[in-house]
Coordinates of C-alpha atoms in Angstrom, one line a residue:
M169 CA -204.4 -41.3 -1.5
G170 CA -201.5 -39.0 -0.9
R171 CA -199.2 -37.8 -3.5
G172 CA -195.7 -37.0 -1.9
R173 CA -192.6 -37.6 -3.7
P174 CA -189.6 -38.9 -1.6
G175 CA -188.9 -41.5 -3.9
A176 CA -190.2 -44.3 -6.0
P177 CA -190.8 -46.8 -3.3
R178 CA -192.5 -44.5 -1.1
A179 CA -194.7 -43.2 -4.2
A180 CA -195.6 -46.6 -5.0
A181 CA -196.7 -47.3 -1.5
V182 CA -198.8 -44.1 -1.4
Q183 CA -200.5 -45.1 -4.6
G184 CA -201.1 -48.6 -2.7
T185 CA -203.1 -46.6 -0.2
G186 CA -205.3 -45.3 -3.0
G187 CA -205.9 -48.8 -4.5
S188 CA -206.7 -50.2 -1.1
S189 CA -209.2 -47.4 -0.4
A190 CA -210.9 -47.8 -3.8
V191 CA -211.4 -51.4 -3.0
S192 CA -212.7 -50.6 0.5
K193 CA -215.2 -48.0 -1.2
C194 CA -216.3 -50.8 -3.5
S195 CA -216.9 -53.3 -0.9
A196 CA -219.2 -50.8 1.3
A197 CA -221.2 -49.8 -2.0
A198 CA -221.7 -53.6 -2.6
R199 CA -223.3 -53.7 0.9
G200 CA -225.6 -50.7 0.5
Y201 CA -223.7 -48.0 2.4
I202 CA -222.7 -45.9 -0.5
Q203 CA -225.0 -45.6 -3.6
D204 CA -222.4 -45.8 -6.2
R205 CA -222.6 -48.0 -9.4
F206 CA -219.4 -46.8 -11.1
L207 CA -217.0 -48.0 -8.4
R208 CA -217.3 -51.7 -9.6
L209 CA -216.1 -50.4 -13.1
L210 CA -213.0 -48.5 -11.6
V211 CA -211.9 -51.0 -9.2
G212 CA -210.4 -54.3 -10.8
R213 CA -210.1 -56.4 -7.7
R214 CA -212.8 -57.0 -5.4
R215 CA -212.6 -58.0 -1.8
R216 CA -215.3 -58.1 1.2
R217 CA -214.4 -55.7 4.1
A218 CA -215.4 -56.1 7.7
P219 CA -218.3 -53.9 8.7
L220 CA -216.1 -51.4 10.7
I221 CA -214.3 -50.6 7.5
H222 CA -217.6 -50.3 5.7
R223 CA -218.8 -47.7 8.5
G224 CA -215.4 -45.9 7.9
Y225 CA -215.7 -45.3 4.4
Y226 CA -219.2 -44.4 4.5
I227 CA -218.7 -41.6 6.6
R228 CA -215.8 -40.5 4.5
A229 CA -217.9 -40.6 1.3
R230 CA -220.9 -39.1 3.0
A231 CA -218.8 -36.0 4.2
V232 CA -217.3 -35.7 0.9
D233 CA -220.6 -35.7 -1.0
H234 CA -222.3 -33.5 1.7
C235 CA -219.9 -30.9 0.9
V236 CA -219.5 -31.2 -2.8
Q237 CA -223.2 -31.2 -3.4
D238 CA -223.7 -28.3 -1.0
F239 CA -220.9 -26.2 -3.2
L240 CA -222.9 -27.0 -6.4
L241 CA -226.3 -26.1 -4.8
K242 CA -224.8 -22.9 -3.5
T243 CA -223.3 -21.9 -6.9
Q244 CA -226.0 -22.7 -9.1
S245 CA -226.5 -19.1 -10.0
H246 CA -222.9 -18.9 -11.1
P247 CA -222.3 -19.0 -14.9
R248 CA -219.5 -21.5 -14.6
T249 CA -217.9 -23.4 -11.6
Q250 CA -214.7 -25.8 -11.5
I251 CA -213.8 -28.7 -9.2
L252 CA -210.3 -29.8 -8.8
S253 CA -209.8 -33.1 -7.1
L254 CA -206.4 -33.7 -5.8
G255 CA -205.2 -37.3 -5.8
A256 CA -208.4 -38.6 -7.1
G257 CA -207.1 -42.0 -7.8
F258 CA -209.8 -44.3 -9.0
D259 CA -212.7 -42.0 -7.4
S260 CA -216.0 -42.1 -9.1
L261 CA -217.2 -38.6 -8.1
Y262 CA -217.3 -37.2 -11.5
F263 CA -219.4 -40.0 -12.8
R264 CA -221.9 -40.0 -10.1
L265 CA -222.2 -36.1 -10.3
K266 CA -222.7 -36.2 -13.9
D267 CA -225.0 -39.2 -13.5
M268 CA -227.3 -37.1 -11.0
G269 CA -227.2 -34.2 -13.7
L270 CA -225.5 -31.8 -11.3
L271 CA -222.5 -30.6 -13.8
H272 CA -224.5 -28.4 -16.0
H273 CA -222.0 -25.6 -15.8
T274 CA -219.1 -27.5 -13.9
M275 CA -215.5 -28.7 -15.4
V276 CA -214.2 -31.4 -13.2
Y277 CA -210.2 -31.8 -13.3
E278 CA -208.7 -34.7 -11.4
V279 CA -204.9 -34.9 -10.7
D280 CA -203.0 -37.9 -9.6
F281 CA -199.7 -39.6 -10.4
P282 CA -199.0 -40.1 -14.0
N283 CA -199.2 -44.0 -14.2
V284 CA -202.6 -43.9 -11.9
A285 CA -204.0 -41.3 -14.4
H286 CA -203.0 -43.2 -17.4
Q287 CA -204.7 -46.3 -16.0
K288 CA -207.8 -44.6 -14.9
A289 CA -208.0 -43.0 -18.7
A290 CA -207.5 -46.7 -20.2
L291 CA -210.5 -47.8 -18.0
I292 CA -212.7 -44.9 -19.0
K293 CA -212.0 -45.7 -22.7
R294 CA -212.7 -49.5 -22.4
M295 CA -215.8 -49.1 -20.4
E296 CA -218.8 -47.8 -22.3
E297 CA -220.8 -47.1 -19.4
L298 CA -218.0 -44.7 -18.4
S299 CA -216.9 -43.2 -21.7
S300 CA -220.7 -42.5 -22.4
L301 CA -221.0 -40.1 -19.5
V302 CA -217.7 -38.5 -20.4
G303 CA -218.2 -38.2 -24.1
S304 CA -215.3 -38.7 -26.5
S305 CA -212.1 -38.0 -25.5
E306 CA -210.2 -34.9 -27.3
G307 CA -206.8 -36.0 -28.4
E308 CA -205.1 -39.2 -27.6
G309 CA -204.1 -38.6 -24.2
L310 CA -200.4 -38.8 -24.6
G311 CA -199.2 -36.3 -22.3
V312 CA -199.9 -35.0 -18.9
I313 CA -203.5 -34.9 -20.0
T314 CA -204.6 -38.6 -20.0
F315 CA -208.2 -38.0 -20.7
S316 CA -210.0 -34.8 -21.9
G317 CA -213.7 -34.6 -22.2
K318 CA -216.3 -31.7 -22.5
D319 CA -216.7 -31.4 -18.8
Y320 CA -213.8 -33.7 -17.5
K321 CA -210.1 -33.8 -17.7
L322 CA -207.9 -36.4 -15.9
L323 CA -204.3 -35.1 -15.4
G324 CA -200.9 -37.0 -14.4
V325 CA -198.8 -35.0 -12.5
D326 CA -197.0 -35.1 -9.0
L327 CA -198.9 -32.8 -6.4
S328 CA -195.8 -32.1 -4.5
E329 CA -194.1 -30.3 -7.7
L330 CA -196.4 -27.2 -7.4
S331 CA -194.6 -25.4 -10.4
Q332 CA -195.2 -28.3 -12.7
L333 CA -198.8 -28.8 -11.2
E334 CA -199.6 -25.0 -11.9
R335 CA -198.2 -25.2 -15.5
V336 CA -200.2 -28.4 -16.3
L337 CA -203.6 -26.9 -14.9
E338 CA -203.1 -23.9 -17.0
E339 CA -202.5 -26.2 -20.0
A340 CA -205.7 -28.2 -19.3
G341 CA -207.8 -24.9 -19.1
L342 CA -208.2 -24.3 -15.4
N343 CA -209.4 -20.7 -14.7
T344 CA -208.3 -18.9 -11.8
E345 CA -211.3 -16.5 -12.1
I346 CA -214.2 -18.9 -12.0
T347 CA -215.4 -20.2 -8.6
T348 CA -213.3 -23.4 -7.9
L349 CA -213.7 -26.3 -5.3
F350 CA -210.5 -28.0 -4.4
I351 CA -211.0 -31.6 -3.0
A352 CA -208.1 -33.4 -1.1
E353 CA -209.2 -36.6 0.5
V354 CA -206.6 -38.3 2.6
V355 CA -204.0 -36.6 0.1
L356 CA -202.1 -33.7 1.7
T357 CA -201.0 -35.6 4.7
Y358 CA -198.8 -38.1 2.7
M359 CA -196.8 -34.7 1.4
E360 CA -194.0 -33.0 3.5
N361 CA -195.7 -30.3 5.3
S362 CA -193.7 -27.4 3.5
R363 CA -195.3 -28.8 0.1
S364 CA -198.7 -29.2 1.3
D365 CA -198.7 -25.9 3.1
A366 CA -197.5 -24.3 -0.3
L367 CA -200.2 -25.8 -2.2
I368 CA -202.9 -24.8 0.2
Q369 CA -201.4 -21.2 0.0
W370 CA -201.1 -21.2 -3.7
A371 CA -204.9 -22.1 -4.0
A372 CA -205.9 -19.1 -1.8
E373 CA -203.6 -16.6 -3.4
H374 CA -204.3 -17.6 -7.2
F375 CA -208.0 -18.0 -7.1
S376 CA -210.3 -15.1 -6.4
R377 CA -213.4 -17.2 -5.2
A378 CA -212.6 -20.7 -3.9
C379 CA -213.4 -23.4 -1.6
F380 CA -211.3 -26.1 -0.2
L381 CA -212.6 -29.5 1.2
L382 CA -210.0 -31.5 3.3
Y383 CA -210.5 -34.9 4.9
E384 CA -207.5 -36.4 6.8
Q385 CA -206.4 -38.0 10.1
M386 CA -205.7 -36.3 13.5
H387 CA -204.9 -36.9 17.2
P388 CA -201.5 -38.7 16.8
E389 CA -200.7 -38.1 20.5
D390 CA -203.2 -40.8 22.1
P391 CA -203.1 -44.7 22.1
F392 CA -205.4 -44.8 19.1
G393 CA -203.2 -42.1 17.4
H394 CA -200.1 -44.3 18.0
V395 CA -201.6 -47.3 16.5
M396 CA -202.9 -45.4 13.7
Q397 CA -199.4 -43.9 12.9
Q398 CA -197.7 -47.4 13.3
H399 CA -200.3 -48.9 10.5
F400 CA -199.3 -46.0 7.9
N401 CA -195.6 -46.3 8.7
Q402 CA -195.6 -49.9 8.0
L403 CA -197.1 -49.2 4.9
N404 CA -194.4 -46.8 3.9
S405 CA -196.7 -43.9 4.0
T406 CA -196.1 -41.7 6.9
L407 CA -198.5 -39.3 7.9
H408 CA -196.8 -35.9 7.9
S409 CA -199.4 -33.4 8.7
V410 CA -200.7 -34.9 12.0
A411 CA -197.6 -34.0 13.9
Q412 CA -197.6 -30.2 13.1
Y413 CA -201.4 -30.0 13.0
P414 CA -202.8 -32.5 15.2
D415 CA -206.3 -31.3 16.0
C416 CA -209.2 -29.4 14.3
E417 CA -208.1 -26.2 15.8
A418 CA -204.5 -26.4 14.5
Q419 CA -205.8 -27.3 11.1
Q420 CA -208.2 -24.3 11.0
K421 CA -205.3 -22.0 12.0
R422 CA -203.4 -23.5 9.2
F423 CA -205.9 -22.5 6.6
L424 CA -206.5 -19.3 7.9
A425 CA -202.8 -18.4 8.0
K426 CA -202.4 -19.5 4.5
G427 CA -205.0 -17.0 3.1
W428 CA -208.3 -18.3 3.6
T429 CA -210.9 -16.1 5.3
E430 CA -213.4 -18.8 6.4
C431 CA -212.9 -22.1 7.7
S432 CA -214.9 -24.6 9.7
V433 CA -213.8 -28.2 10.8
M434 CA -215.4 -31.2 12.8
D435 CA -214.5 -34.5 13.5
M436 CA -216.5 -37.5 12.1
N437 CA -218.6 -38.2 15.4
E438 CA -219.8 -34.5 15.3
F439 CA -220.7 -34.8 11.4
F440 CA -222.4 -38.1 11.8
T441 CA -224.5 -36.9 14.8
C442 CA -225.0 -33.3 13.6
C443 CA -224.9 -33.3 9.6
T444 CA -226.4 -36.8 8.9
P445 CA -230.1 -36.9 9.0
E446 CA -231.7 -39.5 11.8
D447 CA -233.4 -41.7 9.1
E448 CA -229.9 -42.0 7.4
Q449 CA -228.2 -42.8 10.6
Q450 CA -230.7 -45.5 11.5
R451 CA -230.5 -46.8 7.8
V452 CA -226.7 -47.2 8.3
Q453 CA -226.8 -48.8 11.5
T454 CA -229.2 -51.8 10.4
L455 CA -227.4 -52.4 7.4
E456 CA -225.3 -55.3 8.8
P457 CA -224.5 -57.0 12.3
F458 CA -222.5 -54.6 14.0
D459 CA -220.8 -54.6 17.4
E460 CA -217.4 -52.8 17.2
Y461 CA -218.7 -49.5 18.6
E462 CA -215.5 -48.5 20.6
E463 CA -213.2 -48.9 17.4
W464 CA -216.1 -47.0 15.4
H465 CA -216.1 -43.9 17.3
L466 CA -212.5 -43.9 18.2
K467 CA -211.8 -43.9 14.4
C468 CA -214.3 -41.1 13.7
S469 CA -212.7 -39.0 16.6
H470 CA -209.4 -39.3 14.6
Y471 CA -210.5 -38.2 11.4
F472 CA -211.8 -34.5 10.4
V473 CA -213.6 -32.8 7.6
L474 CA -212.7 -29.2 6.9
A475 CA -214.3 -26.7 4.9
A476 CA -212.4 -23.4 4.0
S477 CA -213.5 -20.6 1.6
K478 CA -212.4 -17.2 0.4
G479 CA -214.3 -14.5 -1.7
M480 CA -217.6 -16.4 -1.6
E481 CA -220.7 -14.5 -1.3
P482 CA -222.7 -15.7 0.5
S483 CA -220.2 -17.5 2.8
W484 CA -219.8 -21.4 2.0
T485 CA -220.8 -23.0 5.3
P486 CA -221.5 -26.9 4.5
L487 CA -220.6 -27.7 8.1
L488 CA -223.0 -25.8 10.3
P489 CA -224.7 -28.4 12.2
S490 CA -228.2 -28.6 13.6
M491 CA -226.6 -29.5 16.9
R492 CA -223.2 -29.3 18.4
V493 CA -221.4 -32.3 20.0
P494 CA -218.9 -31.1 22.6
H495 CA -215.2 -31.5 21.7
G496 CA -213.3 -28.8 23.4
A497 CA -211.0 -29.3 26.4
V498 CA -212.1 -31.1 29.3
G499 CA -211.8 -29.2 32.8
M500 CA -209.7 -31.3 34.8
A501 CA -209.8 -31.1 38.7
G502 CA -206.3 -32.8 38.8
S503 CA -204.4 -35.8 38.0
V504 CA -204.3 -39.2 39.8
P505 CA -201.1 -41.3 39.8
A506 CA -201.6 -44.9 38.7
V507 CA -199.1 -47.6 39.2
R508 CA -198.7 -50.1 36.3
A509 CA -197.7 -53.3 38.2
M510 CA -197.0 -55.4 35.2
H511 CA -195.8 -55.3 31.6
S512 CA -198.7 -54.7 29.2
D513 CA -197.5 -57.4 27.1
T514 CA -197.7 -60.1 29.8
S515 CA -199.4 -63.0 28.3
G516 CA -203.2 -62.9 28.6
L517 CA -203.5 -59.4 29.8
R518 CA -203.8 -57.7 26.4
R519 CA -207.5 -58.3 25.4
Y520 CA -210.9 -56.3 25.5
G521 CA -214.6 -57.5 25.8
H522 CA -213.5 -59.5 28.7
R523 CA -214.7 -59.8 32.2
S524 CA -212.5 -59.6 35.5
V525 CA -214.0 -60.7 38.8
L526 CA -212.4 -60.6 42.5
L527 CA -212.8 -64.3 43.5
K528 CA -211.1 -63.7 47.0
R529 CA -208.6 -61.3 48.4
D530 CA -205.7 -60.7 46.0
V531 CA -206.9 -63.1 43.5
I532 CA -208.4 -61.6 40.1
L533 CA -210.0 -63.9 37.5
T534 CA -210.3 -62.7 33.9
T535 CA -212.2 -64.5 31.2
G536 CA -213.2 -64.2 27.5
G537 CA -212.7 -61.0 25.3
F538 CA -210.8 -60.6 22.2
G539 CA -206.9 -60.4 22.1
E540 CA -203.6 -62.5 21.1
E541 CA -203.4 -66.0 21.8
D542 CA -200.9 -68.5 20.6
G543 CA -199.7 -66.0 18.1
Q544 CA -203.2 -65.2 16.6
H545 CA -205.8 -62.5 17.2
C546 CA -208.9 -64.3 18.3
R547 CA -211.6 -64.7 21.0
M548 CA -209.8 -66.0 24.1
R549 CA -210.1 -69.4 25.1
N550 CA -207.7 -69.3 28.2
F551 CA -208.8 -67.9 31.7
H552 CA -206.4 -65.7 33.3
V553 CA -205.4 -65.1 36.8
L554 CA -203.5 -62.3 38.7
I555 CA -202.5 -62.8 42.2
K556 CA -200.8 -60.4 44.7
H557 CA -198.0 -61.6 46.7
A558 CA -195.5 -59.8 48.8
G559 CA -196.7 -56.5 47.0
C560 CA -196.4 -57.8 43.4
W561 CA -198.8 -59.3 40.9
K562 CA -198.2 -62.8 39.4
A563 CA -199.9 -63.9 36.3
G564 CA -200.9 -67.1 34.8
C565 CA -203.5 -69.2 33.2
V566 CA -206.2 -71.3 35.0
K567 CA -206.5 -75.0 34.4
K568 CA -210.0 -76.3 33.1
E569 CA -211.2 -79.5 34.3
N570 CA -213.4 -80.0 31.2
T571 CA -212.9 -78.3 28.0
D572 CA -215.9 -78.8 26.1
K573 CA -217.9 -76.3 23.9
S574 CA -219.8 -74.9 26.9
W575 CA -217.4 -71.6 27.2
D576 CA -217.8 -70.8 23.7
E577 CA -214.9 -68.1 23.8
R578 CA -217.7 -65.4 24.6
L579 CA -217.3 -61.7 24.7
Y580 CA -219.2 -59.0 26.5
H581 CA -220.5 -61.4 29.0
T582 CA -220.7 -60.8 33.1
V583 CA -219.1 -62.9 35.9
S584 CA -220.5 -62.6 39.3
R585 CA -219.1 -64.2 42.5
V586 CA -221.6 -65.9 44.2
S587 CA -219.3 -67.7 46.9
N588 CA -215.6 -68.4 47.6
S589 CA -216.0 -71.4 45.2
L590 CA -218.6 -70.4 42.8
A591 CA -219.1 -67.6 40.0
L592 CA -221.9 -67.3 37.4
V593 CA -221.2 -66.1 33.7
V594 CA -224.4 -64.7 32.3
G595 CA -224.7 -64.0 28.7
G596 CA -222.1 -62.9 26.2
R597 CA -221.6 -63.6 22.6
T598 CA -219.4 -65.0 19.8
S599 CA -220.5 -63.4 16.5
P600 CA -222.9 -60.2 16.7
S601 CA -225.3 -61.9 14.3
S602 CA -225.6 -64.9 16.7
A603 CA -228.0 -65.4 19.5
G604 CA -226.6 -64.3 23.0
L605 CA -225.1 -67.3 24.9
G606 CA -226.5 -68.5 28.2
M607 CA -225.6 -69.1 31.7
L608 CA -222.6 -71.0 33.1
W609 CA -221.2 -72.1 36.5
L610 CA -217.6 -71.7 37.1
K611 CA -216.6 -74.0 40.1
F612 CA -213.2 -73.6 42.1
H613 CA -211.7 -75.7 44.8
E614 CA -212.0 -73.8 48.1
T615 CA -208.7 -75.3 49.0
C616 CA -206.8 -74.1 46.2
N617 CA -203.6 -72.2 47.1
A618 CA -204.0 -68.5 46.3
L619 CA -200.3 -68.0 46.2
D620 CA -199.5 -70.1 43.2
T621 CA -201.4 -69.3 39.9
G622 CA -200.8 -73.0 38.8
D623 CA -202.8 -74.3 41.6
I624 CA -206.1 -72.6 40.5
T625 CA -208.6 -74.9 38.7
V626 CA -211.9 -74.2 37.5
K627 CA -214.8 -76.6 36.3
L628 CA -217.2 -75.3 33.7
V629 CA -220.8 -76.5 34.3
S630 CA -223.6 -75.6 31.6
L631 CA -227.0 -74.5 32.8
Q632 CA -230.6 -74.1 31.4
P633 CA -232.4 -72.6 34.0
A634 CA -235.9 -71.1 33.7
A635 CA -234.2 -67.7 33.7
E636 CA -232.3 -68.7 30.4
P637 CA -233.8 -65.9 28.3
A638 CA -232.7 -63.3 30.8
A639 CA -229.1 -64.2 29.8
L640 CA -229.4 -64.1 25.9
R641 CA -227.8 -60.7 25.7
W642 CA -224.5 -59.1 25.8
R643 CA -222.9 -55.7 26.8
H644 CA -225.2 -55.9 29.9
S645 CA -224.6 -55.6 33.7
T646 CA -225.4 -58.0 36.3
T647 CA -225.2 -56.8 39.9
E648 CA -225.8 -58.1 43.4
V649 CA -228.6 -56.5 45.3
M650 CA -230.5 -57.3 48.6
F651 CA -234.2 -57.4 49.1
K652 CA -235.6 -58.3 52.1
G653 CA -232.5 -60.0 53.5
K654 CA -232.1 -62.1 50.4
K655 CA -229.3 -61.7 47.5
Y656 CA -230.3 -61.4 44.0
L657 CA -228.4 -60.7 40.7
F658 CA -229.9 -57.8 38.9
V659 CA -229.3 -58.3 35.1
Y660 CA -229.9 -55.1 33.3
G661 CA -229.9 -53.6 29.7
G662 CA -227.4 -54.8 27.0
R663 CA -228.2 -55.9 23.4
S664 CA -228.9 -59.0 21.5
A665 CA -228.7 -60.2 17.9
L666 CA -232.5 -59.0 17.4
E667 CA -232.3 -55.8 19.4
P668 CA -229.5 -53.2 19.1
V669 CA -230.3 -51.9 22.8
L670 CA -232.3 -53.3 25.7
G671 CA -233.8 -51.5 28.6
D672 CA -235.4 -54.3 30.5
W673 CA -234.3 -56.0 33.9
Y674 CA -234.6 -59.2 35.7
F675 CA -233.9 -60.1 39.5
L676 CA -232.3 -63.8 39.5
H677 CA -232.3 -65.4 42.8
A678 CA -228.6 -65.9 43.5
Q679 CA -228.7 -69.8 44.4
E680 CA -231.9 -71.0 42.5
L681 CA -231.3 -68.8 39.3
S682 CA -235.1 -68.3 39.0
C683 CA -236.6 -65.0 38.1
T684 CA -238.3 -63.0 40.9
G685 CA -241.0 -60.6 40.2
I686 CA -240.1 -57.8 42.4
P687 CA -242.0 -54.3 42.0
V688 CA -239.9 -51.3 40.6
E689 CA -241.3 -47.8 40.5
G690 CA -240.2 -44.4 39.3
P691 CA -238.8 -43.1 35.8
I692 CA -237.4 -45.9 33.7
P693 CA -233.9 -45.3 32.5
E694 CA -233.3 -44.9 28.9
S695 CA -232.5 -48.3 27.3
R696 CA -228.6 -48.7 27.1
H697 CA -225.6 -51.1 26.9
S698 CA -221.9 -50.9 27.6
H699 CA -222.7 -49.0 30.7
T700 CA -221.4 -49.8 34.3
A701 CA -223.5 -51.0 37.5
C702 CA -222.2 -51.0 41.0
S703 CA -223.9 -52.4 44.1
W704 CA -224.6 -49.7 46.7
K705 CA -226.6 -49.6 49.9
G706 CA -228.3 -52.8 48.8
G707 CA -229.6 -51.3 45.4
V708 CA -227.4 -50.4 42.1
V709 CA -226.1 -47.4 40.5
I710 CA -226.2 -47.5 36.8
A711 CA -223.9 -44.9 34.8
G712 CA -223.2 -44.0 31.3
G713 CA -223.8 -46.3 28.4
L714 CA -224.5 -46.4 24.7
G715 CA -228.3 -45.4 23.7
A716 CA -230.6 -46.4 21.0
A717 CA -229.2 -43.9 18.6
E718 CA -225.4 -45.1 19.2
Q719 CA -224.7 -42.1 21.1
P720 CA -223.0 -42.1 24.7
L721 CA -225.2 -41.4 27.5
G722 CA -224.3 -38.9 30.6
S723 CA -227.1 -40.1 32.9
V724 CA -226.6 -41.7 36.2
F725 CA -229.5 -43.8 38.1
F726 CA -229.9 -45.3 41.5
L727 CA -232.1 -48.3 42.1
R728 CA -232.8 -48.0 45.8
E729 CA -234.2 -50.6 47.7
L730 CA -237.9 -49.9 49.4
E731 CA -239.7 -51.8 51.8
H732 CA -242.1 -53.3 49.0
G733 CA -239.8 -53.3 46.1
F734 CA -237.2 -50.9 44.4
Q735 CA -237.4 -47.4 43.1
W736 CA -235.4 -45.8 40.2
L737 CA -234.0 -42.2 41.3
T738 CA -231.8 -40.0 39.0
V739 CA -228.7 -38.8 40.3
E740 CA -228.1 -35.2 39.2
T741 CA -224.6 -34.6 38.7
H742 CA -223.0 -31.0 38.4
P743 CA -221.2 -30.2 36.5
P744 CA -223.2 -32.6 34.2
L745 CA -221.1 -36.0 33.5
I746 CA -219.5 -36.1 30.2
P747 CA -221.4 -38.9 28.3
R748 CA -219.3 -42.1 28.0
Y749 CA -219.5 -45.8 27.7
S750 CA -217.3 -48.9 28.0
H751 CA -215.9 -47.9 31.0
T752 CA -215.4 -49.5 34.6
A753 CA -216.9 -48.4 37.8
H754 CA -216.6 -48.7 41.5
V755 CA -218.2 -47.4 44.5
H756 CA -215.9 -46.3 47.3
D757 CA -217.0 -44.3 50.6
G758 CA -220.1 -43.0 49.0
K759 CA -218.3 -41.9 45.7
L760 CA -218.8 -43.6 42.2
L761 CA -215.6 -43.8 40.2
L762 CA -215.6 -44.1 36.4
V763 CA -212.6 -45.3 34.9
G764 CA -211.6 -45.1 31.2
G765 CA -214.0 -45.7 28.5
V766 CA -215.0 -43.8 25.3
W767 CA -216.5 -40.5 25.0
F768 CA -216.9 -37.9 22.0
H769 CA -214.4 -35.3 23.5
T770 CA -211.6 -35.7 21.1
S771 CA -209.2 -33.3 23.2
S772 CA -208.6 -36.0 25.8
V773 CA -208.7 -39.7 26.8
P774 CA -211.0 -40.6 29.6
G775 CA -209.4 -40.7 32.8
I776 CA -211.2 -41.1 36.2
T777 CA -214.5 -39.1 37.1
V778 CA -215.5 -39.2 40.8
I779 CA -219.2 -38.5 41.6
D780 CA -220.1 -37.9 45.1
L781 CA -223.5 -39.8 45.2
M782 CA -225.0 -37.7 48.0
S783 CA -224.0 -34.2 46.7
G784 CA -223.6 -35.1 43.0
L785 CA -220.6 -33.2 42.7
C786 CA -218.8 -34.5 39.5
L787 CA -215.0 -34.0 38.9
D788 CA -212.6 -35.3 36.2
Y789 CA -208.9 -36.4 36.7
M790 CA -206.3 -37.5 34.4
I791 CA -204.4 -40.7 35.0
N792 CA -200.7 -40.5 35.2
V793 CA -199.2 -43.9 34.8
M794 CA -196.1 -44.7 36.6
Y795 CA -194.2 -48.1 36.6
Q796 CA -193.5 -50.4 39.6
C797 CA -192.7 -54.1 40.2
M798 CA -192.2 -55.0 36.5
L799 CA -191.8 -58.5 36.1

């Protein structure tokens, strides 16, 4: 809910973000994420949002409430306090605090555009459940003070007009000598930086004891940040702050330079991990089916909460975590050049949750995932093939001999090449609330011309083997291992509709698809999904993943073949591997290469990590993308 004033159309667009935000908060409250019975009274329209949106607004509301209630707790001994909510929109903060009995000596002021303030004032007067908490309105609310109660005033004024704002606040009774909390929840970023900076500095200069709570976006420079900015630009609500203040450190320096004496900042991954009780984390994680972990953690890494103060004794420090999540700069050993061989918008390439497998030399098959097909964002139906010829890659779709329901447009499955003409699909899902899918053979003609994408045809054969329960999972790994000269597929980890994380494993005989009991000794790895698994020396190397607490893991294990079975061994890395998940991995010449993925270090995007599997030496490299052989 930003409050810039570059013109009426833009102002209306910014107000629209506030209305959309209120609808999303109301949807999150309806699903139990937020305990708020007042939102439904303030939001006219109802709309069910997706679980990812619910989580995003939950963590936003949690961070704001955490800091506000900490302020009220730390100032209980003060005779009077004030809260000034900038760009409050249709927020219900005052009503929740009043209902909880937390405003015994606190006056709450809310500021927003005049038309928004008048609409909210009319709602309060019309809704007895709201008006009974505020008490009778003093005056008719005809001017900029649209509603005035004993401990609540609603003001209609443009935040970007600082002199007018100052005059209206003085008229409403805001006292610069009383301890005051300023709240700006996704507000200042919509204003021109010169105007938002002036407001931040004005608050520091004019109030002797004050605290400032800011919640906004950051990191505009990475791929997620680019998409984030495009989204708000399309809404005609440009994010101004992110360019000049792109990260936590820049925001902290901003406030200290504008007169605030103390300032702490953390991104929302760190807040959820360090400032949210474990039982509350578990409650939120089980409210509804959820499987968008990558988007959730990326979104949290692009929002921050900031708490600044001046003149407070003792200091106001609501963001002191019980533990720390690393988010500083990652030490890079160098950079690795990467050649982009094709346009990223080549049909069928842009997808996630898919699986690619090398069918034969220079032939890569990609199946499943989520992307764009026939102009719609959906689970991908078509199989995609890349063929390298004369130094360039050609792309195309694979023909299917039978198009029944056996594929089910699955995500997060595995595909294992068994022979030149045979590949096995294990698991995957459609909806995260549905049971995992089973196994499927992909049969290819051995005589197909590997130089022409149009000549590759696949036949889908459904299976119901005795080992089917091993396949009812997704985000798992399926890796070839050898035991006593025989080939097995090692199915490990993942998750299911009933279990958010799995730590079991199965040995599938590659041809018979029957489970074989092979003894395994050694320390059992922590349960995980979205990890990687690579064949090495007859066994398998497991790296990273997401654990039971939805936290990235930094452990590496080697399942080593013994004469009588297998043994789990821990691969100690130095320096320690930065926890990550949803990456890809490859073993080459005794070195494990981890590529991409998601981690909690907000200062950079994961590149390539090289781990020497013999010495444990772990080095990180950036990826520099070059362009070649564009089609």
